[in-house]
GROMACS .gro file of C-alpha atoms in nm:
model
  407
    1UNK     CA    1  -5.260  -5.391  -1.531
    2UNK     CA    2  -5.156  -5.334  -1.899
    3UNK     CA    3  -5.489  -5.137  -1.967
    4UNK     CA    4  -5.416  -4.953  -1.636
    5UNK     CA    5  -5.066  -4.845  -1.768
    6UNK     CA    6  -5.209  -4.762  -2.107
    7UNK     CA    7  -5.486  -4.543  -1.926
    8UNK     CA    8  -5.214  -4.367  -1.703
    9UNK     CA    9  -4.981  -4.294  -1.972
   10UNK     CA   10  -5.279  -4.136  -2.201
   11UNK     CA   11  -5.373  -3.950  -1.908
   12UNK     CA   12  -5.010  -3.782  -1.882
   13UNK     CA   13  -5.011  -3.730  -2.250
   14UNK     CA   14  -5.340  -3.549  -2.230
   15UNK     CA   15  -5.220  -3.316  -1.929
   16UNK     CA   16  -4.893  -3.228  -2.088
   17UNK     CA   17  -5.086  -3.139  -2.408
   18UNK     CA   18  -5.331  -2.904  -2.209
   19UNK     CA   19  -5.016  -2.765  -2.016
   20UNK     CA   20  -4.849  -2.650  -2.352
   21UNK     CA   21  -5.169  -2.466  -2.472
   22UNK     CA   22  -4.987  -2.154  -2.642
   23UNK     CA   23  -5.044  -1.789  -2.549
   24UNK     CA   24  -4.969  -1.470  -2.739
   25UNK     CA   25  -4.754  -1.237  -2.503
   26UNK     CA   26  -4.701  -0.963  -2.760
   27UNK     CA   27  -4.945  -0.706  -2.616
   28UNK     CA   28  -4.785  -0.716  -2.258
   29UNK     CA   29  -4.739  -0.389  -2.137
   30UNK     CA   30  -4.423  -0.301  -1.943
   31UNK     CA   31  -4.441  -0.244  -1.585
   32UNK     CA   32  -4.450   0.116  -1.497
   33UNK     CA   33  -4.119   0.089  -1.256
   34UNK     CA   34  -3.793  -0.108  -1.286
   35UNK     CA   35  -3.702  -0.303  -0.979
   36UNK     CA   36  -3.351  -0.254  -1.032
   37UNK     CA   37  -3.078   0.005  -1.102
   38UNK     CA   38  -2.894  -0.005  -1.442
   39UNK     CA   39  -2.528   0.094  -1.430
   40UNK     CA   40  -2.335   0.137  -1.760
   41UNK     CA   41  -1.974  -0.050  -1.680
   42UNK     CA   42  -1.801  -0.053  -2.065
   43UNK     CA   43  -1.865  -0.008  -2.405
   44UNK     CA   44  -1.813  -0.254  -2.703
   45UNK     CA   45  -1.844  -0.260  -3.053
   46UNK     CA   46  -2.171  -0.477  -3.151
   47UNK     CA   47  -2.172  -0.678  -2.855
   48UNK     CA   48  -2.306  -1.054  -2.858
   49UNK     CA   49  -2.243  -1.259  -2.547
   50UNK     CA   50  -2.097  -1.279  -2.200
   51UNK     CA   51  -1.959  -1.589  -2.041
   52UNK     CA   52  -1.878  -1.525  -1.648
   53UNK     CA   53  -1.543  -1.653  -1.513
   54UNK     CA   54  -1.562  -1.808  -1.169
   55UNK     CA   55  -1.341  -1.497  -1.026
   56UNK     CA   56  -1.618  -1.256  -1.164
   57UNK     CA   57  -1.441  -1.133  -1.475
   58UNK     CA   58  -1.622  -1.196  -1.790
   59UNK     CA   59  -1.573  -1.281  -2.165
   60UNK     CA   60  -1.774  -1.051  -2.410
   61UNK     CA   61  -1.757  -1.110  -2.775
   62UNK     CA   62  -1.797  -0.832  -3.040
   63UNK     CA   63  -1.974  -0.931  -3.368
   64UNK     CA   64  -1.694  -0.755  -3.532
   65UNK     CA   65  -1.427  -1.056  -3.449
   66UNK     CA   66  -1.285  -0.997  -3.092
   67UNK     CA   67  -1.311  -1.165  -2.760
   68UNK     CA   68  -1.234  -0.939  -2.460
   69UNK     CA   69  -1.142  -1.021  -2.103
   70UNK     CA   70  -1.361  -0.770  -1.881
   71UNK     CA   71  -1.331  -0.667  -1.523
   72UNK     CA   72  -1.643  -0.596  -1.318
   73UNK     CA   73  -1.531  -0.251  -1.330
   74UNK     CA   74  -1.501  -0.225  -1.703
   75UNK     CA   75  -1.128  -0.258  -1.778
   76UNK     CA   76  -1.113  -0.469  -2.102
   77UNK     CA   77  -0.822  -0.666  -2.268
   78UNK     CA   78  -0.846  -0.827  -2.599
   79UNK     CA   79  -0.784  -1.205  -2.602
   80UNK     CA   80  -0.543  -1.329  -2.867
   81UNK     CA   81  -0.582  -1.657  -3.045
   82UNK     CA   82  -0.950  -1.583  -3.156
   83UNK     CA   83  -1.002  -1.720  -3.523
   84UNK     CA   84  -1.106  -1.508  -3.794
   85UNK     CA   85  -1.495  -1.464  -3.864
   86UNK     CA   86  -1.697  -1.349  -4.126
   87UNK     CA   87  -1.852  -1.036  -4.068
   88UNK     CA   88  -2.144  -0.950  -4.253
   89UNK     CA   89  -2.527  -0.850  -4.162
   90UNK     CA   90  -2.609  -1.081  -3.857
   91UNK     CA   91  -2.287  -1.293  -3.905
   92UNK     CA   92  -1.932  -1.243  -3.690
   93UNK     CA   93  -1.821  -1.366  -3.371
   94UNK     CA   94  -2.102  -1.450  -3.167
   95UNK     CA   95  -2.136  -1.709  -2.869
   96UNK     CA   96  -1.878  -1.756  -2.592
   97UNK     CA   97  -1.944  -2.049  -2.333
   98UNK     CA   98  -1.727  -2.193  -2.056
   99UNK     CA   99  -1.675  -2.570  -2.045
  100UNK     CA  100  -1.915  -2.761  -1.795
  101UNK     CA  101  -1.557  -2.853  -1.658
  102UNK     CA  102  -1.390  -2.556  -1.698
  103UNK     CA  103  -1.234  -2.552  -1.354
  104UNK     CA  104  -1.032  -2.859  -1.466
  105UNK     CA  105  -0.982  -2.812  -1.837
  106UNK     CA  106  -1.021  -2.439  -1.895
  107UNK     CA  107  -1.207  -2.491  -2.220
  108UNK     CA  108  -1.375  -2.180  -2.374
  109UNK     CA  109  -1.620  -2.264  -2.650
  110UNK     CA  110  -1.692  -2.013  -2.942
  111UNK     CA  111  -1.937  -2.012  -3.194
  112UNK     CA  112  -1.901  -1.802  -3.501
  113UNK     CA  113  -1.958  -1.770  -3.883
  114UNK     CA  114  -1.637  -1.831  -4.066
  115UNK     CA  115  -1.534  -1.710  -4.405
  116UNK     CA  116  -1.570  -1.916  -4.667
  117UNK     CA  117  -1.536  -1.943  -5.079
  118UNK     CA  118  -1.878  -1.835  -5.083
  119UNK     CA  119  -2.019  -1.637  -4.789
  120UNK     CA  120  -1.978  -1.826  -4.437
  121UNK     CA  121  -2.077  -2.099  -4.251
  122UNK     CA  122  -2.116  -2.117  -3.871
  123UNK     CA  123  -1.859  -2.294  -3.674
  124UNK     CA  124  -1.818  -2.408  -3.321
  125UNK     CA  125  -1.469  -2.484  -3.128
  126UNK     CA  126  -1.255  -2.447  -2.818
  127UNK     CA  127  -0.960  -2.344  -2.670
  128UNK     CA  128  -0.772  -2.359  -2.352
  129UNK     CA  129  -0.801  -2.021  -2.160
  130UNK     CA  130  -0.475  -1.879  -2.016
  131UNK     CA  131  -0.500  -1.576  -1.802
  132UNK     CA  132  -0.167  -1.596  -1.622
  133UNK     CA  133   0.003  -1.282  -1.757
  134UNK     CA  134  -0.105  -0.956  -1.907
  135UNK     CA  135  -0.194  -1.084  -2.231
  136UNK     CA  136  -0.492  -1.362  -2.214
  137UNK     CA  137  -0.530  -1.615  -2.490
  138UNK     CA  138  -0.683  -1.900  -2.646
  139UNK     CA  139  -0.441  -2.182  -2.674
  140UNK     CA  140  -0.463  -2.477  -2.906
  141UNK     CA  141  -0.795  -2.351  -3.052
  142UNK     CA  142  -0.968  -2.640  -3.258
  143UNK     CA  143  -1.280  -2.634  -3.493
  144UNK     CA  144  -1.523  -2.922  -3.356
  145UNK     CA  145  -1.813  -2.864  -3.575
  146UNK     CA  146  -1.859  -2.650  -3.912
  147UNK     CA  147  -2.155  -2.597  -4.137
  148UNK     CA  148  -2.085  -2.674  -4.484
  149UNK     CA  149  -2.119  -2.548  -4.748
  150UNK     CA  150  -2.058  -2.210  -4.661
  151UNK     CA  151  -2.304  -1.940  -4.811
  152UNK     CA  152  -2.498  -1.644  -4.790
  153UNK     CA  153  -2.747  -1.535  -4.536
  154UNK     CA  154  -2.781  -1.415  -4.164
  155UNK     CA  155  -2.957  -1.593  -3.908
  156UNK     CA  156  -2.675  -1.852  -3.805
  157UNK     CA  157  -2.808  -1.931  -3.454
  158UNK     CA  158  -2.513  -2.018  -3.266
  159UNK     CA  159  -2.610  -2.077  -2.894
  160UNK     CA  160  -2.499  -2.350  -2.707
  161UNK     CA  161  -2.645  -2.495  -2.371
  162UNK     CA  162  -2.465  -2.795  -2.196
  163UNK     CA  163  -2.676  -3.065  -2.081
  164UNK     CA  164  -2.725  -3.083  -1.685
  165UNK     CA  165  -2.492  -3.383  -1.649
  166UNK     CA  166  -2.207  -3.210  -1.818
  167UNK     CA  167  -2.174  -3.467  -2.088
  168UNK     CA  168  -2.331  -3.354  -2.421
  169UNK     CA  169  -2.371  -3.003  -2.558
  170UNK     CA  170  -2.680  -2.877  -2.764
  171UNK     CA  171  -2.605  -2.643  -3.049
  172UNK     CA  172  -2.848  -2.426  -3.235
  173UNK     CA  173  -2.808  -2.376  -3.603
  174UNK     CA  174  -3.031  -2.099  -3.786
  175UNK     CA  175  -3.194  -2.144  -4.132
  176UNK     CA  176  -2.955  -1.883  -4.248
  177UNK     CA  177  -3.260  -1.697  -4.421
  178UNK     CA  178  -3.291  -2.003  -4.673
  179UNK     CA  179  -3.621  -2.147  -4.540
  180UNK     CA  180  -3.633  -2.480  -4.694
  181UNK     CA  181  -3.329  -2.656  -4.553
  182UNK     CA  182  -3.493  -2.643  -4.202
  183UNK     CA  183  -3.710  -2.916  -4.301
  184UNK     CA  184  -3.434  -3.094  -4.497
  185UNK     CA  185  -3.285  -3.404  -4.283
  186UNK     CA  186  -2.980  -3.392  -4.466
  187UNK     CA  187  -2.883  -3.020  -4.391
  188UNK     CA  188  -2.818  -2.867  -4.028
  189UNK     CA  189  -2.964  -2.546  -4.109
  190UNK     CA  190  -3.275  -2.498  -3.885
  191UNK     CA  191  -3.190  -2.754  -3.640
  192UNK     CA  192  -3.075  -2.802  -3.272
  193UNK     CA  193  -2.788  -3.055  -3.274
  194UNK     CA  194  -2.677  -3.259  -2.984
  195UNK     CA  195  -2.343  -3.353  -2.971
  196UNK     CA  196  -2.054  -3.485  -2.735
  197UNK     CA  197  -1.834  -3.194  -2.582
  198UNK     CA  198  -1.586  -3.239  -2.862
  199UNK     CA  199  -1.833  -3.219  -3.136
  200UNK     CA  200  -1.946  -3.578  -3.238
  201UNK     CA  201  -2.302  -3.713  -3.285
  202UNK     CA  202  -2.421  -3.797  -2.924
  203UNK     CA  203  -2.530  -4.131  -2.838
  204UNK     CA  204  -2.899  -4.169  -2.787
  205UNK     CA  205  -2.998  -3.905  -3.051
  206UNK     CA  206  -3.341  -3.963  -3.240
  207UNK     CA  207  -3.140  -4.073  -3.588
  208UNK     CA  208  -2.864  -4.203  -3.405
  209UNK     CA  209  -2.638  -4.382  -3.661
  210UNK     CA  210  -2.801  -4.270  -3.982
  211UNK     CA  211  -2.620  -4.095  -4.219
  212UNK     CA  212  -2.762  -3.825  -4.473
  213UNK     CA  213  -2.732  -3.759  -4.842
  214UNK     CA  214  -2.383  -3.740  -4.979
  215UNK     CA  215  -2.469  -3.463  -5.194
  216UNK     CA  216  -2.645  -3.141  -5.080
  217UNK     CA  217  -2.767  -2.826  -5.273
  218UNK     CA  218  -2.693  -2.475  -5.175
  219UNK     CA  219  -2.936  -2.210  -5.240
  220UNK     CA  220  -2.916  -1.822  -5.167
  221UNK     CA  221  -3.161  -1.651  -4.920
  222UNK     CA  222  -3.496  -1.637  -5.128
  223UNK     CA  223  -3.755  -1.381  -5.130
  224UNK     CA  224  -4.004  -1.566  -4.897
  225UNK     CA  225  -4.113  -1.913  -4.786
  226UNK     CA  226  -4.292  -1.977  -5.136
  227UNK     CA  227  -4.016  -1.869  -5.341
  228UNK     CA  228  -3.783  -2.093  -5.154
  229UNK     CA  229  -3.986  -2.403  -5.280
  230UNK     CA  230  -3.835  -2.324  -5.642
  231UNK     CA  231  -3.542  -2.134  -5.534
  232UNK     CA  232  -3.216  -2.197  -5.793
  233UNK     CA  233  -2.952  -2.422  -5.680
  234UNK     CA  234  -2.645  -2.234  -5.660
  235UNK     CA  235  -2.416  -2.505  -5.631
  236UNK     CA  236  -2.402  -2.854  -5.468
  237UNK     CA  237  -2.151  -2.988  -5.190
  238UNK     CA  238  -2.038  -3.312  -5.173
  239UNK     CA  239  -1.941  -3.429  -4.824
  240UNK     CA  240  -1.551  -3.574  -4.802
  241UNK     CA  241  -1.687  -3.830  -4.581
  242UNK     CA  242  -2.016  -3.915  -4.428
  243UNK     CA  243  -2.300  -3.677  -4.389
  244UNK     CA  244  -2.353  -3.700  -3.991
  245UNK     CA  245  -2.615  -3.433  -4.010
  246UNK     CA  246  -2.911  -3.693  -3.922
  247UNK     CA  247  -2.711  -3.872  -3.641
  248UNK     CA  248  -2.646  -3.498  -3.491
  249UNK     CA  249  -2.999  -3.367  -3.497
  250UNK     CA  250  -3.204  -3.340  -3.180
  251UNK     CA  251  -3.490  -3.140  -3.324
  252UNK     CA  252  -3.601  -2.954  -3.632
  253UNK     CA  253  -3.793  -2.669  -3.788
  254UNK     CA  254  -3.609  -2.357  -3.630
  255UNK     CA  255  -3.582  -2.033  -3.796
  256UNK     CA  256  -3.347  -1.823  -3.581
  257UNK     CA  257  -3.273  -2.003  -3.239
  258UNK     CA  258  -3.065  -1.730  -3.048
  259UNK     CA  259  -3.169  -1.857  -2.717
  260UNK     CA  260  -3.133  -2.191  -2.538
  261UNK     CA  261  -3.111  -2.291  -2.187
  262UNK     CA  262  -3.190  -2.579  -1.942
  263UNK     CA  263  -3.466  -2.473  -1.652
  264UNK     CA  264  -3.385  -2.610  -1.319
  265UNK     CA  265  -3.624  -2.902  -1.359
  266UNK     CA  266  -3.390  -3.002  -1.665
  267UNK     CA  267  -3.625  -2.922  -1.942
  268UNK     CA  268  -3.479  -2.772  -2.266
  269UNK     CA  269  -3.650  -2.426  -2.363
  270UNK     CA  270  -3.544  -2.244  -2.698
  271UNK     CA  271  -3.598  -1.888  -2.813
  272UNK     CA  272  -3.629  -1.764  -3.153
  273UNK     CA  273  -3.723  -1.508  -3.387
  274UNK     CA  274  -4.036  -1.529  -3.602
  275UNK     CA  275  -4.071  -1.341  -3.943
  276UNK     CA  276  -4.285  -1.061  -3.957
  277UNK     CA  277  -4.456  -1.159  -3.605
  278UNK     CA  278  -4.446  -1.468  -3.429
  279UNK     CA  279  -4.141  -1.487  -3.211
  280UNK     CA  280  -4.143  -1.815  -3.002
  281UNK     CA  281  -4.065  -1.975  -2.695
  282UNK     CA  282  -4.043  -2.374  -2.736
  283UNK     CA  283  -4.011  -2.655  -2.519
  284UNK     CA  284  -3.755  -2.859  -2.675
  285UNK     CA  285  -3.830  -3.239  -2.724
  286UNK     CA  286  -3.631  -3.521  -2.855
  287UNK     CA  287  -3.716  -3.599  -3.223
  288UNK     CA  288  -3.966  -3.315  -3.251
  289UNK     CA  289  -4.040  -3.081  -3.559
  290UNK     CA  290  -4.104  -2.736  -3.461
  291UNK     CA  291  -4.262  -2.638  -3.793
  292UNK     CA  292  -4.044  -2.362  -4.004
  293UNK     CA  293  -4.108  -2.273  -4.243
  294UNK     CA  294  -4.404  -2.480  -4.309
  295UNK     CA  295  -4.601  -2.277  -4.058
  296UNK     CA  296  -4.571  -1.941  -3.826
  297UNK     CA  297  -4.777  -1.711  -3.637
  298UNK     CA  298  -4.639  -1.463  -3.868
  299UNK     CA  299  -4.607  -1.362  -4.218
  300UNK     CA  300  -4.335  -1.310  -4.464
  301UNK     CA  301  -4.172  -0.980  -4.473
  302UNK     CA  302  -4.332  -0.896  -4.793
  303UNK     CA  303  -4.677  -0.988  -4.706
  304UNK     CA  304  -4.673  -1.330  -4.835
  305UNK     CA  305  -4.868  -1.560  -4.576
  306UNK     CA  306  -4.749  -1.831  -4.389
  307UNK     CA  307  -4.999  -2.129  -4.285
  308UNK     CA  308  -5.076  -2.104  -3.913
  309UNK     CA  309  -4.953  -2.361  -3.692
  310UNK     CA  310  -5.316  -2.451  -3.588
  311UNK     CA  311  -5.337  -2.611  -3.932
  312UNK     CA  312  -5.090  -2.862  -3.864
  313UNK     CA  313  -5.118  -3.044  -3.544
  314UNK     CA  314  -4.848  -3.295  -3.614
  315UNK     CA  315  -4.594  -2.990  -3.561
  316UNK     CA  316  -4.495  -2.852  -3.241
  317UNK     CA  317  -4.630  -2.547  -3.144
  318UNK     CA  318  -4.461  -2.261  -2.940
  319UNK     CA  319  -4.542  -2.235  -2.570
  320UNK     CA  320  -4.526  -1.863  -2.594
  321UNK     CA  321  -4.539  -1.656  -2.926
  322UNK     CA  322  -4.515  -1.270  -2.924
  323UNK     CA  323  -4.693  -1.073  -3.188
  324UNK     CA  324  -4.615  -0.815  -3.218
  325UNK     CA  325  -4.258  -0.936  -3.191
  326UNK     CA  326  -4.012  -0.837  -2.931
  327UNK     CA  327  -3.704  -0.971  -3.133
  328UNK     CA  328  -3.555  -1.183  -2.866
  329UNK     CA  329  -3.190  -1.189  -2.771
  330UNK     CA  330  -3.128  -1.471  -2.531
  331UNK     CA  331  -3.288  -1.664  -2.236
  332UNK     CA  332  -3.153  -1.778  -1.909
  333UNK     CA  333  -3.263  -1.909  -1.596
  334UNK     CA  334  -3.199  -1.719  -1.292
  335UNK     CA  335  -3.038  -1.902  -0.966
  336UNK     CA  336  -2.907  -1.640  -0.747
  337UNK     CA  337  -3.001  -1.448  -0.434
  338UNK     CA  338  -3.004  -1.107  -0.512
  339UNK     CA  339  -3.322  -1.123  -0.693
  340UNK     CA  340  -3.503  -1.357  -0.462
  341UNK     CA  341  -3.821  -1.364  -0.602
  342UNK     CA  342  -3.696  -1.450  -0.972
  343UNK     CA  343  -3.519  -1.767  -0.850
  344UNK     CA  344  -3.611  -2.035  -1.114
  345UNK     CA  345  -3.761  -1.770  -1.348
  346UNK     CA  346  -3.662  -1.735  -1.732
  347UNK     CA  347  -3.508  -1.396  -1.822
  348UNK     CA  348  -3.572  -1.321  -2.203
  349UNK     CA  349  -3.359  -1.004  -2.344
  350UNK     CA  350  -3.553  -0.808  -2.613
  351UNK     CA  351  -3.403  -0.603  -2.936
  352UNK     CA  352  -3.742  -0.470  -3.057
  353UNK     CA  353  -3.869  -0.463  -2.700
  354UNK     CA  354  -3.576  -0.289  -2.546
  355UNK     CA  355  -3.548  -0.449  -2.220
  356UNK     CA  356  -3.647  -0.794  -2.017
  357UNK     CA  357  -3.942  -1.015  -1.994
  358UNK     CA  358  -3.964  -1.237  -1.694
  359UNK     CA  359  -4.119  -1.590  -1.742
  360UNK     CA  360  -4.215  -1.853  -1.487
  361UNK     CA  361  -4.238  -2.230  -1.586
  362UNK     CA  362  -4.411  -2.493  -1.430
  363UNK     CA  363  -4.360  -2.893  -1.396
  364UNK     CA  364  -4.565  -2.969  -1.686
  365UNK     CA  365  -4.379  -2.760  -1.963
  366UNK     CA  366  -4.622  -2.460  -1.948
  367UNK     CA  367  -4.469  -2.104  -1.921
  368UNK     CA  368  -4.619  -1.773  -1.861
  369UNK     CA  369  -4.495  -1.420  -1.947
  370UNK     CA  370  -4.526  -1.234  -1.597
  371UNK     CA  371  -4.356  -0.918  -1.610
  372UNK     CA  372  -4.193  -0.687  -1.880
  373UNK     CA  373  -3.969  -0.420  -1.833
  374UNK     CA  374  -3.860  -0.134  -2.087
  375UNK     CA  375  -3.509  -0.014  -2.040
  376UNK     CA  376  -3.473   0.195  -2.377
  377UNK     CA  377  -3.201  -0.004  -2.535
  378UNK     CA  378  -3.150  -0.280  -2.754
  379UNK     CA  379  -3.066  -0.568  -2.522
  380UNK     CA  380  -2.901  -0.865  -2.689
  381UNK     CA  381  -2.783  -1.065  -2.396
  382UNK     CA  382  -2.841  -1.113  -2.021
  383UNK     CA  383  -2.648  -1.336  -1.797
  384UNK     CA  384  -2.604  -1.392  -1.415
  385UNK     CA  385  -2.285  -1.309  -1.248
  386UNK     CA  386  -2.144  -1.517  -0.984
  387UNK     CA  387  -2.296  -1.262  -0.715
  388UNK     CA  388  -2.631  -1.292  -0.848
  389UNK     CA  389  -2.594  -0.943  -1.036
  390UNK     CA  390  -2.736  -0.945  -1.378
  391UNK     CA  391  -2.578  -0.813  -1.668
  392UNK     CA  392  -2.708  -0.690  -2.021
  393UNK     CA  393  -2.530  -0.616  -2.347
  394UNK     CA  394  -2.694  -0.357  -2.578
  395UNK     CA  395  -2.678  -0.424  -2.945
  396UNK     CA  396  -2.539  -0.107  -3.085
  397UNK     CA  397  -2.230   0.041  -3.228
  398UNK     CA  398  -2.112   0.136  -2.962
  399UNK     CA  399  -2.292  -0.087  -2.727
  400UNK     CA  400  -2.293  -0.082  -2.377
  401UNK     CA  401  -2.240  -0.343  -2.067
  402UNK     CA  402  -2.473  -0.260  -1.814
  403UNK     CA  403  -2.493  -0.418  -1.456
  404UNK     CA  404  -2.839  -0.450  -1.301
  405UNK     CA  405  -2.877  -0.448  -0.922
  406UNK     CA  406  -3.198  -0.459  -0.677
  407UNK     CA  407  -3.325  -0.126  -0.603
   0.00000   0.00000   0.00000
């Protein structure tokens, strides 16, 4: 019986490995016609993310430091009580997410890069949204997690996905263009963290209970992955208490994880920018290493090569990669009825690709890019409204808010 169980387990593992064979979708051609109408509703200053309230209004972040309450008709009111952010390059006010228990707690989570003594650091916090008068506001905003030390570099990550049971949150932390910290277990850069709803290490994490080095180095963004190996240390940071990074970590080796979402079957998918080539869609698994900056299907921007993922079977390969890149903005799974053929599909927004990509996923962890639409604008975010319509944010200054409806 034991041998039979082992054989079945091995068969399941082999089947899973076959399902995860990676494909390059970079040369996929856009469909000749759009199956939806595109209606501009409002304009914003470098908008980043949308979060829909149950009544159809939405919260929209602007990277320049604002959060707005927006009606479906486009009327905007700036929300007060928003913390200050460090606006520089890719940094600023980024993500906005409703608590999984919003109906009872009214919590809104924000992710942003906060100013520090040197550069900035990613922060995740929450406050209670009050909209009972003409001045909506966040009350009692509290920082729940913050990246220390602060430093230079973009690529902050800043995406949240709540677990299907509503008990935990997953937070993406980008490599801040520093490369090597993504492989350092003592630093949060280049990781996906799994936390409780109040920002503590979640029970059941791969390295639960483990603490990291008390002192860690800070480097500035180096020229490429090779230069990063000998980058000079700008300063060292000593944690005032225990370094909880290992206990918080769910997966490692990520570059610019801007998209994170649970599929209907409960699997967690992550979307990230590659360097010059090699954007990735990854199936996220507990305790796995996704390779950055050790491997990539792209190269450094200055032409310095990076070893291919095919050279490192010990590291997890992307399920789909894009070469040429799409410069992904976000990923979400469609649940509504307005586009019935898309139910259960992932929708991916693209900056360089200037549109949307529809991806189907199977029950074995495989994924296929099935449709691609060019809208002619850098699309930062795609989100679903309560009525099943889709809404897009344009990465521009000013950038539009657009509603998609079936033709």
